[in-house]
Amino acid sequence: MMLLSATYPDSITFVLCAIVVVGGGLGVVLSNNPVRAALNLVMTLFGVAVLFVELSADFLAVVQVIIYAGAIVVLFLFVIMLLGVDKQEKLGSEPLILQRVIAIVVGLAFLGMIIGYGWGNFNSHGSYSVIGVASGGDSGIVELAKATFSYYLLPFEVTSVLLIIAIIGAVVLIARSGPGEDEVKEDISAEIKTDGPKEGHENDVSVSEDKVDEVRSVDFTVGEEQIV
Amino acid sequence: MIFGMDPLFLGHITIGVVIIAAVRVLVAFVVLLVSVMMMIWFERKVISDMQNRIGPNRAGPYGLLQSLADGIKLFFKEDLIPEKSDRFVFKLAPYLATVPAFLTFAVIPVGGNVTVLKHTFELQVADPPIGILFVLALSSIAVYGVMLAGWSSGSKYPLIGSVRASAQMISYEAAISLSVATAVLVSALTKSGINFLSTRAIVGAQASSVLHWNIFEVGIIPFVIFMIAITAETNRPPFDFVEAEQELVGGFNTEYSSIRFALFYLAEFMNTITMSAIAVTLFLGGPDGPGFHFLTWLWPILWFAGKTLVFLFCYVWVRAALPRLRYDQLMDLGWKFLIPISLGWLLIVAAMRMPTTTKDIFIAFGVILVLCILSGVFLWRTINVGKERTLSKENMKLADSNQGRLIVDEIDIVGGRIIPLPGLAEIDDDDENNEMTDSSVISSSHLDMDSVEIETAGDEK
Amino acid sequence: MSVDLSYYLILAAVLFTIGLIGLLVRRNVLVMLMCVELMLNASNLTFVAFASKLKDVGGQADVFFVLVVAAAEVVVGLAIIVSIYRKRLGATADDLSSLKG
């Protein structure tokens, strides 16, 4: 199991991680339950983290675990549990004809294109160590910090702005309107309902009626019953 | 390089080295298990002392073997898996809770260097160069055990417990990280080395004097924040919303029984111990302390164990003394108080350590920032208090206008003598409606149409 | 001697393709976001592999930024899902058709 002049431990680590990464990725796509998909995503993330250690990027491996596994996927799970959308999904039905076939064909063609192009033209002749040498006893944390806060200072600041924007955007999107506004909205919807047939809203109500029994949240069912 | 600065791995890897490494792992495992058992006994004893009870005193001398007896009892109980549960995740969750608790202990330096059979090694299972980040990573993984246990049970209260757990543990992670960053910053600047994230280097930077311990170097505040945050992170009282008995039956582990429940119990107490050990390592110099010239290897271990024991006692003390917070109070404390203060404190500490030429500017900047944050927090509080007052005034008005109806409704119950509580009238009203709709739903599905009419009448009100 | 760079690149390409196909095939918006995460991870792996090959810390710094972008993306994406779910009672891509004429 030697992969091109690699030692046995390295090769075995790589193969195991590759299995975990690809298996987790397939699990995300193929699992019919969002929570299972999230767990498979965690598996992939851990595989990638171990590969980072293998590539002597210890710091990034730990950051990957802290941010991805510790925050992002937990956020996913939190939303899944909060909304109660953790029910099984029917993967068999597909409303668009040939959607899957075409998607898979496109994806595989993309993969073939990358690998095929890389196979012929692969020679890494980038210049070595432009930003800084990734080495040293501290797993390159000092070099990484120097690069981040000097060479990449502008991108660093821009990402901080991006985070602020994301936070504000999330708060604006999530923030519940006050109790008064809620009442107004309900009234409007009730009026529209009683006014008579308006096509768009008819559709809406019929869709939501279908799903009322599937929904866990008590708030929504009560609201629907009142409107109907 | 992965092994860090451990002198054991500097030479050739021989059979002896491997055996020593394996024995180290085994000893750490066994010591941790035994200390968990002792911790459970200790907690029960101290709590019962504080509550004027006797506590466990049957199994073994002073009831020392009580946790062993409990463990055996749990082990032989029937292992139930709820029908609605997600079986695989349900079985996986206890291990996800326990393994991070064990692994965290691996990077904690328990003592100094020891030489056995010409092999010098550290009293620490592993000393990776990113040790303290490893701890943070594991504490962020620890949430999975609780979350998935609650979700996979397929039951209402465990699900609420796990949703609470995820929000709570993510929130307090930020405060933990910021206070840890303060300690790491101070240590790294005290002793310039390359491995400034390794736990042993952090301990090494605090050696030689009590005044060099990080608790004084960082100026106590990050230490206090760290203690509060890890109490929340380990779901200990007064932050035990995840398993609040009075609110959630038993919380995330309601549906668990037998050995799986024992594993959660184990993980909780093990987290308590390892988090105390991390607090000792980060802020109290770890195994640092005066010793004698004989048995030099022993004193650091005793110092470490003693300091950890102080923290464990504090945990139990807090549990006995403080009532549980409300959930919104918990979130307010984390987001509006601990995180801004620890961030501001980190900036100030960093500014204090700047070279003298630019120091003043940075200190001024940090102070201004902290003042801004604090004033923002107070402004927020003021606005909120104002809102609450107006709300309560509005509620009073509502109560007055609804008074007549309330008396009519409740005249049977208390014989006409009703004392309308100002803020509570609204809530009572809601409860009543809910009850009415509930009962009407049940009865309409069973019997008659009268109650449905009552329901619509109630809605019109 | 560690594993050759090309193996990492192939692995990353495979992972990216899995994410891409998943993004195109699945209807659940949550799972679609997870597939985006898979693709970002594939790009991270490529960055770190090149950083290791070229002995250049720049690749690692890039991963740092990708992580931040991923976090921001997930935060906003999940907020959108929650606000849609409040109105629609469904979190699949087929429920997002209110802009249809």
GROMACS .gro file of C-alpha atoms in nm, chain A residues 33 35-36 38-39 42 46 53 56 58-59 62-63 65-71 73-75 77-78 80-82 86 88 136-139 141-142 216 225-226, chain B residues 1-2 86-89 92 96 129-130 133-134 136-138 140-141 143-144 147-148 150-151 159 162-164 166-167 170 173 177 194-197 441 455 459:
model
   78
   33ASN     CA    1  -3.248   1.221   0.759
   35VAL     CA    2  -2.945   1.474   1.144
   36ARG     CA    3  -2.775   1.170   0.993
   38ALA     CA    4  -2.501   1.631   0.969
   39LEU     CA    5  -2.331   1.344   1.150
   42VAL     CA    6  -1.884   1.568   1.099
   46PHE     CA    7  -1.270   1.486   1.106
   53VAL     CA    8  -0.229   1.701   1.061
   56SER     CA    9   0.172   1.929   0.913
   58ASP     CA   10  -0.179   2.112   1.312
   59PHE     CA   11  -0.322   2.450   1.391
   62VAL     CA   12  -0.768   2.203   1.543
   63VAL     CA   13  -0.933   2.518   1.409
   65VAL     CA   14  -1.257   2.090   1.448
   66ILE     CA   15  -1.338   2.391   1.668
   67ILE     CA   16  -1.514   2.596   1.401
   68TYR     CA   17  -1.665   2.335   1.173
   69ALA     CA   18  -1.749   2.051   1.409
   70GLY     CA   19  -1.790   2.264   1.718
   71ALA     CA   20  -1.985   2.555   1.579
   73VAL     CA   21  -2.251   2.163   1.243
   74VAL     CA   22  -2.386   2.226   1.591
   75LEU     CA   23  -2.567   2.524   1.442
   77LEU     CA   24  -2.829   2.049   1.435
   78PHE     CA   25  -2.971   2.330   1.644
   80ILE     CA   26  -3.291   2.106   1.264
   81MET     CA   27  -3.407   2.041   1.619
   82LEU     CA   28  -3.557   2.386   1.662
   86ASP     CA   29  -3.574   1.590   1.144
   88GLN     CA   30  -3.742   1.103   0.729
  136GLY     CA   31   0.921   2.516   1.267
  137GLY     CA   32   0.858   2.337   1.593
  138ASP     CA   33   0.531   2.518   1.658
  139SER     CA   34   0.353   2.375   1.352
  141ILE     CA   35   0.160   2.903   1.394
  142VAL     CA   36   0.401   3.194   1.413
  216ARG     CA   37  -4.463   1.938   1.522
  225GLU     CA   38  -5.667   2.635   1.239
  226GLN     CA   39  -5.759   2.988   1.329
  229MET     CA   40   0.693   1.702   1.624
  230ILE     CA   41   0.348   1.574   1.700
  314ASP     CA   42  -3.307   0.653   1.638
  315ARG     CA   43  -3.137   0.337   1.753
  316PHE     CA   44  -2.789   0.388   1.613
  317VAL     CA   45  -2.753   0.745   1.737
  320LEU     CA   46  -2.366   0.618   1.994
  324LEU     CA   47  -1.964   1.066   2.225
  357PRO     CA   48   0.238   2.166   2.056
  358ILE     CA   49  -0.124   2.273   2.022
  361LEU     CA   50  -0.637   2.426   2.139
  362PHE     CA   51  -0.684   2.052   2.165
  364LEU     CA   52  -1.092   2.370   2.325
  365ALA     CA   53  -1.161   2.140   2.033
  366LEU     CA   54  -1.262   1.855   2.262
  368SER     CA   55  -1.658   2.185   2.153
  369ILE     CA   56  -1.708   1.822   2.051
  371VAL     CA   57  -2.174   1.900   2.302
  372TYR     CA   58  -2.252   1.626   2.052
  375MET     CA   59  -2.735   1.694   2.180
  376LEU     CA   60  -2.766   1.363   2.004
  378GLY     CA   61  -3.165   1.425   2.351
  379TRP     CA   62  -3.257   1.416   1.988
  387LEU     CA   63  -3.529   1.721   2.283
  390SER     CA   64  -3.063   1.903   2.391
  391VAL     CA   65  -3.170   2.223   2.215
  392ARG     CA   66  -3.086   2.408   2.532
  394SER     CA   67  -2.646   2.323   2.205
  395ALA     CA   68  -2.728   2.691   2.250
  398ILE     CA   69  -2.187   2.724   2.194
  401GLU     CA   70  -1.743   2.843   2.432
  405SER     CA   71  -1.183   3.079   2.434
  422ILE     CA   72   0.812   2.817   2.025
  423ASN     CA   73   0.559   2.588   2.188
  424PHE     CA   74   0.349   2.854   2.352
  425LEU     CA   75   0.025   2.662   2.301
  669VAL     CA   76  -6.024   1.897   2.094
  683GLU     CA   77  -6.428   2.678   2.167
  687ASP     CA   78  -6.179   3.239   2.039
   0.00000   0.00000   0.00000
